Amino acid sequence: MGNVTLAVEDAREVWAMRVLDGLRQDVRAAVRGLRKSPGFSAVVIGTLALGIGANTSLFSIFNSLIMRPLPVRDPGSLALLTDGSWSFPVWQEISARTDLFDGAFAWSRESFDVAQGGRAVPVDGAYVSGRFFDVLGVPAFRGRMLTPADDSAGAAKRSRRCYQPSLLAPALRRRR
């Protein structure tokens, strides 16, 4: 008749559920091994938990910063023109060329000192041109938006509220 064990194995291979049977056997063997050495089991489970947590947090950061579109009116039509630092006359010429762009704005990153409780606290921010929020399509929640008139020399002298911060729409803050 032959080998009975070989016949049983051959019969199992034709079963449609052989994958689940193999998985069940692997799980039983793993549980037996983990019961034999609880210290090793704790290290393995802790390592898996840290690895899964780290991957989840990195993906969340990557998803929010890179994969989601920018929270502006038409993110696909934005273009960045950069060539070092441009002078104000060059910027005026670029912004005057309405035949080239639907809208243009300038910005420069800067660190500002904000007084809080009598102590200066550094805050990251930016110098922006008057059409910054208009071109991006970001509405103000409260306060006055910048206008192209704020780009002229002496604009800060004409309006004391010129550089008061406008609060961005709550929807923009939620999308970040």
JSON list of C-alpha atoms in Angstrom, two decimals:
[
{"chain": "A", "resi": 1, "resn": "MET", "atom": "CA", "xyz": [0.00, 0.00, 0.00]},
{"chain": "A", "resi": 2, "resn": "GLY", "atom": "CA", "xyz": [2.88, 2.39, 0.52]},
{"chain": "A", "resi": 3, "resn": "ASN", "atom": "CA", "xyz": [3.65, 5.01, 3.11]},
{"chain": "A", "resi": 4, "resn": "VAL", "atom": "CA", "xyz": [0.51, 6.18, 5.01]},
{"chain": "A", "resi": 5, "resn": "THR", "atom": "CA", "xyz": [2.06, 9.53, 6.02]},
{"chain": "A", "resi": 6, "resn": "LEU", "atom": "CA", "xyz": [2.93, 10.28, 2.39]},
{"chain": "A", "resi": 7, "resn": "ALA", "atom": "CA", "xyz": [-0.63, 9.43, 1.34]},
{"chain": "A", "resi": 8, "resn": "VAL", "atom": "CA", "xyz": [-2.06, 11.77, 4.04]},
{"chain": "A", "resi": 9, "resn": "GLU", "atom": "CA", "xyz": [0.25, 14.62, 2.90]},
{"chain": "A", "resi": 10, "resn": "ASP", "atom": "CA", "xyz": [-0.69, 14.07, -0.74]},
{"chain": "A", "resi": 11, "resn": "ALA", "atom": "CA", "xyz": [-4.37, 14.15, 0.21]},
{"chain": "A", "resi": 12, "resn": "ARG", "atom": "CA", "xyz": [-3.91, 17.43, 2.14]},
{"chain": "A", "resi": 13, "resn": "GLU", "atom": "CA", "xyz": [-2.26, 19.08, -0.86]},
{"chain": "A", "resi": 14, "resn": "VAL", "atom": "CA", "xyz": [-5.42, 18.72, -2.92]},
{"chain": "A", "resi": 15, "resn": "TRP", "atom": "CA", "xyz": [-7.56, 20.39, -0.28]},
{"chain": "A", "resi": 16, "resn": "ALA", "atom": "CA", "xyz": [-8.72, 23.87, -1.16]},
{"chain": "A", "resi": 17, "resn": "MET", "atom": "CA", "xyz": [-8.05, 25.02, 2.40]},
{"chain": "A", "resi": 18, "resn": "ARG", "atom": "CA", "xyz": [-4.42, 23.84, 2.63]},
{"chain": "A", "resi": 19, "resn": "VAL", "atom": "CA", "xyz": [-3.18, 27.41, 3.00]},
{"chain": "A", "resi": 20, "resn": "LEU", "atom": "CA", "xyz": [-5.37, 27.95, 6.06]},
{"chain": "A", "resi": 21, "resn": "ASP", "atom": "CA", "xyz": [-4.28, 24.62, 7.47]},
{"chain": "A", "resi": 22, "resn": "GLY", "atom": "CA", "xyz": [-0.61, 25.57, 7.09]},
{"chain": "A", "resi": 23, "resn": "LEU", "atom": "CA", "xyz": [-1.30, 28.96, 8.66]},
{"chain": "A", "resi": 24, "resn": "ARG", "atom": "CA", "xyz": [-3.02, 27.29, 11.60]},
{"chain": "A", "resi": 25, "resn": "GLN", "atom": "CA", "xyz": [-0.06, 24.98, 12.14]},
{"chain": "A", "resi": 26, "resn": "ASP", "atom": "CA", "xyz": [2.40, 27.90, 11.94]},
{"chain": "A", "resi": 27, "resn": "VAL", "atom": "CA", "xyz": [0.43, 29.91, 14.49]},
{"chain": "A", "resi": 28, "resn": "ARG", "atom": "CA", "xyz": [0.28, 26.96, 16.90]},
{"chain": "A", "resi": 29, "resn": "ALA", "atom": "CA", "xyz": [4.06, 26.45, 16.61]},
{"chain": "A", "resi": 30, "resn": "ALA", "atom": "CA", "xyz": [4.70, 30.18, 17.17]},
{"chain": "A", "resi": 31, "resn": "VAL", "atom": "CA", "xyz": [2.46, 30.29, 20.26]},
{"chain": "A", "resi": 32, "resn": "ARG", "atom": "CA", "xyz": [4.21, 27.22, 21.69]},
{"chain": "A", "resi": 33, "resn": "GLY", "atom": "CA", "xyz": [7.60, 28.86, 21.13]},
{"chain": "A", "resi": 34, "resn": "LEU", "atom": "CA", "xyz": [6.49, 32.14, 22.71]},
{"chain": "A", "resi": 35, "resn": "ARG", "atom": "CA", "xyz": [5.15, 30.30, 25.79]},
{"chain": "A", "resi": 36, "resn": "LYS", "atom": "CA", "xyz": [8.49, 28.59, 26.33]},
{"chain": "A", "resi": 37, "resn": "SER", "atom": "CA", "xyz": [10.43, 31.87, 26.60]},
{"chain": "A", "resi": 38, "resn": "PRO", "atom": "CA", "xyz": [8.32, 34.77, 27.92]},
{"chain": "A", "resi": 39, "resn": "GLY", "atom": "CA", "xyz": [11.25, 37.23, 28.06]},
{"chain": "A", "resi": 40, "resn": "PHE", "atom": "CA", "xyz": [12.01, 36.76, 24.39]},
{"chain": "A", "resi": 41, "resn": "SER", "atom": "CA", "xyz": [8.27, 37.03, 23.67]},
{"chain": "A", "resi": 42, "resn": "ALA", "atom": "CA", "xyz": [8.10, 40.42, 25.41]},
{"chain": "A", "resi": 43, "resn": "VAL", "atom": "CA", "xyz": [11.07, 41.70, 23.38]},
{"chain": "A", "resi": 44, "resn": "VAL", "atom": "CA", "xyz": [9.54, 40.48, 20.11]},
{"chain": "A", "resi": 45, "resn": "ILE", "atom": "CA", "xyz": [6.12, 41.98, 20.86]},
{"chain": "A", "resi": 46, "resn": "GLY", "atom": "CA", "xyz": [7.71, 45.28, 22.00]},
{"chain": "A", "resi": 47, "resn": "THR", "atom": "CA", "xyz": [9.86, 45.47, 18.87]},
{"chain": "A", "resi": 48, "resn": "LEU", "atom": "CA", "xyz": [6.85, 44.83, 16.65]},
{"chain": "A", "resi": 49, "resn": "ALA", "atom": "CA", "xyz": [4.82, 47.49, 18.48]},
{"chain": "A", "resi": 50, "resn": "LEU", "atom": "CA", "xyz": [7.61, 50.09, 18.14]},
{"chain": "A", "resi": 51, "resn": "GLY", "atom": "CA", "xyz": [8.13, 49.27, 14.45]},
{"chain": "A", "resi": 52, "resn": "ILE", "atom": "CA", "xyz": [4.43, 49.50, 13.62]},
{"chain": "A", "resi": 53, "resn": "GLY", "atom": "CA", "xyz": [4.06, 52.73, 15.64]},
{"chain": "A", "resi": 54, "resn": "ALA", "atom": "CA", "xyz": [7.09, 54.34, 13.96]},
{"chain": "A", "resi": 55, "resn": "ASN", "atom": "CA", "xyz": [5.86, 53.39, 10.48]},
{"chain": "A", "resi": 56, "resn": "THR", "atom": "CA", "xyz": [2.39, 54.73, 11.24]},
{"chain": "A", "resi": 57, "resn": "SER", "atom": "CA", "xyz": [3.69, 58.06, 12.52]},
{"chain": "A", "resi": 58, "resn": "LEU", "atom": "CA", "xyz": [6.11, 58.51, 9.59]},
{"chain": "A", "resi": 59, "resn": "PHE", "atom": "CA", "xyz": [3.37, 57.73, 7.09]},
{"chain": "A", "resi": 60, "resn": "SER", "atom": "CA", "xyz": [1.05, 60.21, 8.80]},
{"chain": "A", "resi": 61, "resn": "ILE", "atom": "CA", "xyz": [3.68, 62.94, 8.52]},
{"chain": "A", "resi": 62, "resn": "PHE", "atom": "CA", "xyz": [4.48, 62.02, 4.91]},
{"chain": "A", "resi": 63, "resn": "ASN", "atom": "CA", "xyz": [0.78, 61.93, 4.02]},
{"chain": "A", "resi": 64, "resn": "SER", "atom": "CA", "xyz": [0.01, 65.32, 5.55]},
{"chain": "A", "resi": 65, "resn": "LEU", "atom": "CA", "xyz": [3.06, 67.10, 4.11]},
{"chain": "A", "resi": 66, "resn": "ILE", "atom": "CA", "xyz": [3.59, 65.55, 0.70]},
{"chain": "A", "resi": 67, "resn": "MET", "atom": "CA", "xyz": [0.65, 63.50, -0.53]},
{"chain": "A", "resi": 68, "resn": "ARG", "atom": "CA", "xyz": [-2.22, 65.88, 0.24]},
{"chain": "A", "resi": 69, "resn": "PRO", "atom": "CA", "xyz": [-2.66, 68.86, -2.08]},
{"chain": "A", "resi": 70, "resn": "LEU", "atom": "CA", "xyz": [-1.95, 72.33, -0.74]},
{"chain": "A", "resi": 71, "resn": "PRO", "atom": "CA", "xyz": [-4.95, 73.95, 0.96]},
{"chain": "A", "resi": 72, "resn": "VAL", "atom": "CA", "xyz": [-5.28, 76.71, -1.63]},
{"chain": "A", "resi": 73, "resn": "ARG", "atom": "CA", "xyz": [-7.75, 77.50, -4.42]},
{"chain": "A", "resi": 74, "resn": "ASP", "atom": "CA", "xyz": [-5.93, 75.80, -7.36]},
{"chain": "A", "resi": 75, "resn": "PRO", "atom": "CA", "xyz": [-2.73, 74.06, -6.23]},
{"chain": "A", "resi": 76, "resn": "GLY", "atom": "CA", "xyz": [-2.04, 72.57, -9.66]},
{"chain": "A", "resi": 77, "resn": "SER", "atom": "CA", "xyz": [-1.56, 75.97, -11.27]},
{"chain": "A", "resi": 78, "resn": "LEU", "atom": "CA", "xyz": [1.07, 77.22, -8.80]},
{"chain": "A", "resi": 79, "resn": "ALA", "atom": "CA", "xyz": [4.61, 77.69, -10.09]},
{"chain": "A", "resi": 80, "resn": "LEU", "atom": "CA", "xyz": [7.71, 78.70, -8.17]},
{"chain": "A", "resi": 81, "resn": "LEU", "atom": "CA", "xyz": [10.10, 81.10, -9.86]},
{"chain": "A", "resi": 82, "resn": "THR", "atom": "CA", "xyz": [13.39, 81.16, -8.03]},
{"chain": "A", "resi": 83, "resn": "ASP", "atom": "CA", "xyz": [16.78, 82.50, -8.91]},
{"chain": "A", "resi": 84, "resn": "GLY", "atom": "CA", "xyz": [18.32, 83.54, -5.65]},
{"chain": "A", "resi": 85, "resn": "SER", "atom": "CA", "xyz": [17.22, 86.93, -4.40]},
{"chain": "A", "resi": 86, "resn": "TRP", "atom": "CA", "xyz": [15.44, 89.48, -6.60]},
{"chain": "A", "resi": 87, "resn": "SER", "atom": "CA", "xyz": [15.43, 93.22, -6.10]},
{"chain": "A", "resi": 88, "resn": "PHE", "atom": "CA", "xyz": [12.20, 95.17, -5.64]},
{"chain": "A", "resi": 89, "resn": "PRO", "atom": "CA", "xyz": [12.32, 96.68, -9.20]},
{"chain": "A", "resi": 90, "resn": "VAL", "atom": "CA", "xyz": [12.62, 93.16, -10.66]},
{"chain": "A", "resi": 91, "resn": "TRP", "atom": "CA", "xyz": [9.63, 92.06, -8.54]},
{"chain": "A", "resi": 92, "resn": "GLN", "atom": "CA", "xyz": [7.61, 95.07, -9.75]},
{"chain": "A", "resi": 93, "resn": "GLU", "atom": "CA", "xyz": [8.34, 94.11, -13.36]},
{"chain": "A", "resi": 94, "resn": "ILE", "atom": "CA", "xyz": [7.29, 90.49, -12.80]},
{"chain": "A", "resi": 95, "resn": "SER", "atom": "CA", "xyz": [4.08, 91.44, -11.00]},
{"chain": "A", "resi": 96, "resn": "ALA", "atom": "CA", "xyz": [3.19, 93.93, -13.74]},
{"chain": "A", "resi": 97, "resn": "ARG", "atom": "CA", "xyz": [3.32, 91.21, -16.43]},
{"chain": "A", "resi": 98, "resn": "THR", "atom": "CA", "xyz": [-0.32, 90.15, -16.25]},
{"chain": "A", "resi": 99, "resn": "ASP", "atom": "CA", "xyz": [0.00, 88.55, -19.70]},
{"chain": "A", "resi": 100, "resn": "LEU", "atom": "CA", "xyz": [2.31, 85.89, -18.20]},
{"chain": "A", "resi": 101, "resn": "PHE", "atom": "CA", "xyz": [0.60, 85.08, -14.90]},
{"chain": "A", "resi": 102, "resn": "ASP", "atom": "CA", "xyz": [-2.92, 85.02, -13.49]},
{"chain": "A", "resi": 103, "resn": "GLY", "atom": "CA", "xyz": [-1.43, 86.37, -10.30]},
{"chain": "A", "resi": 104, "resn": "ALA", "atom": "CA", "xyz": [1.95, 86.70, -8.65]},
{"chain": "A", "resi": 105, "resn": "PHE", "atom": "CA", "xyz": [3.18, 87.15, -5.11]},
{"chain": "A", "resi": 106, "resn": "ALA", "atom": "CA", "xyz": [6.54, 87.31, -3.39]},
{"chain": "A", "resi": 107, "resn": "TRP", "atom": "CA", "xyz": [7.55, 85.86, -0.06]},
{"chain": "A", "resi": 108, "resn": "SER", "atom": "CA", "xyz": [10.62, 85.42, 2.08]},
{"chain": "A", "resi": 109, "resn": "ARG", "atom": "CA", "xyz": [10.97, 83.27, 5.19]},
{"chain": "A", "resi": 110, "resn": "GLU", "atom": "CA", "xyz": [11.98, 85.09, 8.35]},
{"chain": "A", "resi": 111, "resn": "SER", "atom": "CA", "xyz": [12.16, 84.58, 12.09]},
{"chain": "A", "resi": 112, "resn": "PHE", "atom": "CA", "xyz": [10.38, 87.21, 14.20]},
{"chain": "A", "resi": 113, "resn": "ASP", "atom": "CA", "xyz": [10.53, 88.00, 17.91]},
{"chain": "A", "resi": 114, "resn": "VAL", "atom": "CA", "xyz": [7.08, 88.15, 19.45]},
{"chain": "A", "resi": 115, "resn": "ALA", "atom": "CA", "xyz": [6.73, 89.52, 22.98]},
{"chain": "A", "resi": 116, "resn": "GLN", "atom": "CA", "xyz": [4.75, 87.22, 25.22]},
{"chain": "A", "resi": 117, "resn": "GLY", "atom": "CA", "xyz": [4.47, 88.07, 28.89]},
{"chain": "A", "resi": 118, "resn": "GLY", "atom": "CA", "xyz": [7.34, 90.56, 28.67]},
{"chain": "A", "resi": 119, "resn": "ARG", "atom": "CA", "xyz": [9.65, 87.97, 27.10]},
{"chain": "A", "resi": 120, "resn": "ALA", "atom": "CA", "xyz": [10.60, 87.81, 23.39]},
{"chain": "A", "resi": 121, "resn": "VAL", "atom": "CA", "xyz": [9.78, 84.47, 21.78]},
{"chain": "A", "resi": 122, "resn": "PRO", "atom": "CA", "xyz": [11.15, 83.62, 18.30]},
{"chain": "A", "resi": 123, "resn": "VAL", "atom": "CA", "xyz": [8.41, 82.68, 15.81]},
{"chain": "A", "resi": 124, "resn": "ASP", "atom": "CA", "xyz": [8.85, 81.47, 12.21]},
{"chain": "A", "resi": 125, "resn": "GLY", "atom": "CA", "xyz": [7.02, 83.61, 9.68]},
{"chain": "A", "resi": 126, "resn": "ALA", "atom": "CA", "xyz": [7.37, 85.27, 6.30]},
{"chain": "A", "resi": 127, "resn": "TYR", "atom": "CA", "xyz": [7.43, 88.63, 4.62]},
{"chain": "A", "resi": 128, "resn": "VAL", "atom": "CA", "xyz": [4.77, 88.48, 1.89]},
{"chain": "A", "resi": 129, "resn": "SER", "atom": "CA", "xyz": [3.58, 90.78, -0.87]},
{"chain": "A", "resi": 130, "resn": "GLY", "atom": "CA", "xyz": [0.14, 92.36, -0.95]},
{"chain": "A", "resi": 131, "resn": "ARG", "atom": "CA", "xyz": [-1.52, 89.78, -3.22]},
{"chain": "A", "resi": 132, "resn": "PHE", "atom": "CA", "xyz": [-0.25, 86.76, -1.28]},
{"chain": "A", "resi": 133, "resn": "PHE", "atom": "CA", "xyz": [-3.59, 85.64, 0.15]},
{"chain": "A", "resi": 134, "resn": "ASP", "atom": "CA", "xyz": [-5.60, 86.76, -2.89]},
{"chain": "A", "resi": 135, "resn": "VAL", "atom": "CA", "xyz": [-3.54, 84.68, -5.35]},
{"chain": "A", "resi": 136, "resn": "LEU", "atom": "CA", "xyz": [-3.63, 81.62, -3.10]},
{"chain": "A", "resi": 137, "resn": "GLY", "atom": "CA", "xyz": [-7.39, 82.03, -2.58]},
{"chain": "A", "resi": 138, "resn": "VAL", "atom": "CA", "xyz": [-7.12, 81.92, 1.20]},
{"chain": "A", "resi": 139, "resn": "PRO", "atom": "CA", "xyz": [-9.82, 84.04, 2.91]},
{"chain": "A", "resi": 140, "resn": "ALA", "atom": "CA", "xyz": [-9.36, 85.93, 6.16]},
{"chain": "A", "resi": 141, "resn": "PHE", "atom": "CA", "xyz": [-11.32, 84.70, 9.13]},
{"chain": "A", "resi": 142, "resn": "ARG", "atom": "CA", "xyz": [-10.93, 87.99, 10.92]},
{"chain": "A", "resi": 143, "resn": "GLY", "atom": "CA", "xyz": [-9.05, 91.19, 10.27]},
{"chain": "A", "resi": 144, "resn": "ARG", "atom": "CA", "xyz": [-7.86, 92.90, 7.14]},
{"chain": "A", "resi": 145, "resn": "MET", "atom": "CA", "xyz": [-6.10, 91.16, 4.27]},
{"chain": "A", "resi": 146, "resn": "LEU", "atom": "CA", "xyz": [-3.01, 92.59, 2.63]},
{"chain": "A", "resi": 147, "resn": "THR", "atom": "CA", "xyz": [-3.55, 94.52, -0.58]},
{"chain": "A", "resi": 148, "resn": "PRO", "atom": "CA", "xyz": [-1.21, 95.58, -3.41]},
{"chain": "A", "resi": 149, "resn": "ALA", "atom": "CA", "xyz": [-1.17, 99.06, -1.83]},
{"chain": "A", "resi": 150, "resn": "ASP", "atom": "CA", "xyz": [0.77, 97.54, 1.06]},
{"chain": "A", "resi": 151, "resn": "ASP", "atom": "CA", "xyz": [3.68, 96.82, -1.32]},
{"chain": "A", "resi": 152, "resn": "SER", "atom": "CA", "xyz": [4.55, 100.50, -1.80]},
{"chain": "A", "resi": 153, "resn": "ALA", "atom": "CA", "xyz": [7.23, 102.30, 0.16]},
{"chain": "A", "resi": 154, "resn": "GLY", "atom": "CA", "xyz": [5.87, 103.92, 3.31]},
{"chain": "A", "resi": 155, "resn": "ALA", "atom": "CA", "xyz": [2.76, 101.75, 3.48]},
{"chain": "A", "resi": 156, "resn": "ALA", "atom": "CA", "xyz": [3.47, 100.98, 7.13]},
{"chain": "A", "resi": 157, "resn": "LYS", "atom": "CA", "xyz": [3.40, 104.67, 7.96]},
{"chain": "A", "resi": 158, "resn": "ARG", "atom": "CA", "xyz": [0.00, 105.20, 6.31]},
{"chain": "A", "resi": 159, "resn": "SER", "atom": "CA", "xyz": [-1.68, 102.35, 8.16]},
{"chain": "A", "resi": 160, "resn": "ARG", "atom": "CA", "xyz": [-0.73, 101.31, 11.67]},
{"chain": "A", "resi": 161, "resn": "ARG", "atom": "CA", "xyz": [-2.73, 98.09, 11.19]},
{"chain": "A", "resi": 162, "resn": "CYS", "atom": "CA", "xyz": [-0.88, 97.26, 7.98]},
{"chain": "A", "resi": 163, "resn": "TYR", "atom": "CA", "xyz": [1.19, 94.49, 9.48]},
{"chain": "A", "resi": 164, "resn": "GLN", "atom": "CA", "xyz": [-1.26, 93.26, 12.10]},
{"chain": "A", "resi": 165, "resn": "PRO", "atom": "CA", "xyz": [-1.74, 89.54, 11.53]},
{"chain": "A", "resi": 166, "resn": "SER", "atom": "CA", "xyz": [-4.92, 88.40, 9.86]},
{"chain": "A", "resi": 167, "resn": "LEU", "atom": "CA", "xyz": [-6.38, 85.16, 11.11]},
{"chain": "A", "resi": 168, "resn": "LEU", "atom": "CA", "xyz": [-6.65, 82.55, 8.39]},
{"chain": "A", "resi": 169, "resn": "ALA", "atom": "CA", "xyz": [-9.85, 80.66, 7.87]},
{"chain": "A", "resi": 170, "resn": "PRO", "atom": "CA", "xyz": [-10.40, 77.81, 10.36]},
{"chain": "A", "resi": 171, "resn": "ALA", "atom": "CA", "xyz": [-10.81, 75.42, 7.42]},
{"chain": "A", "resi": 172, "resn": "LEU", "atom": "CA", "xyz": [-7.22, 76.11, 6.40]},
{"chain": "A", "resi": 173, "resn": "ARG", "atom": "CA", "xyz": [-5.95, 75.34, 9.90]},
{"chain": "A", "resi": 174, "resn": "ARG", "atom": "CA", "xyz": [-7.92, 72.08, 9.99]},
{"chain": "A", "resi": 175, "resn": "ARG", "atom": "CA", "xyz": [-6.53, 70.96, 6.62]},
{"chain": "A", "resi": 176, "resn": "ARG", "atom": "CA", "xyz": [-2.89, 71.25, 7.75]}
]
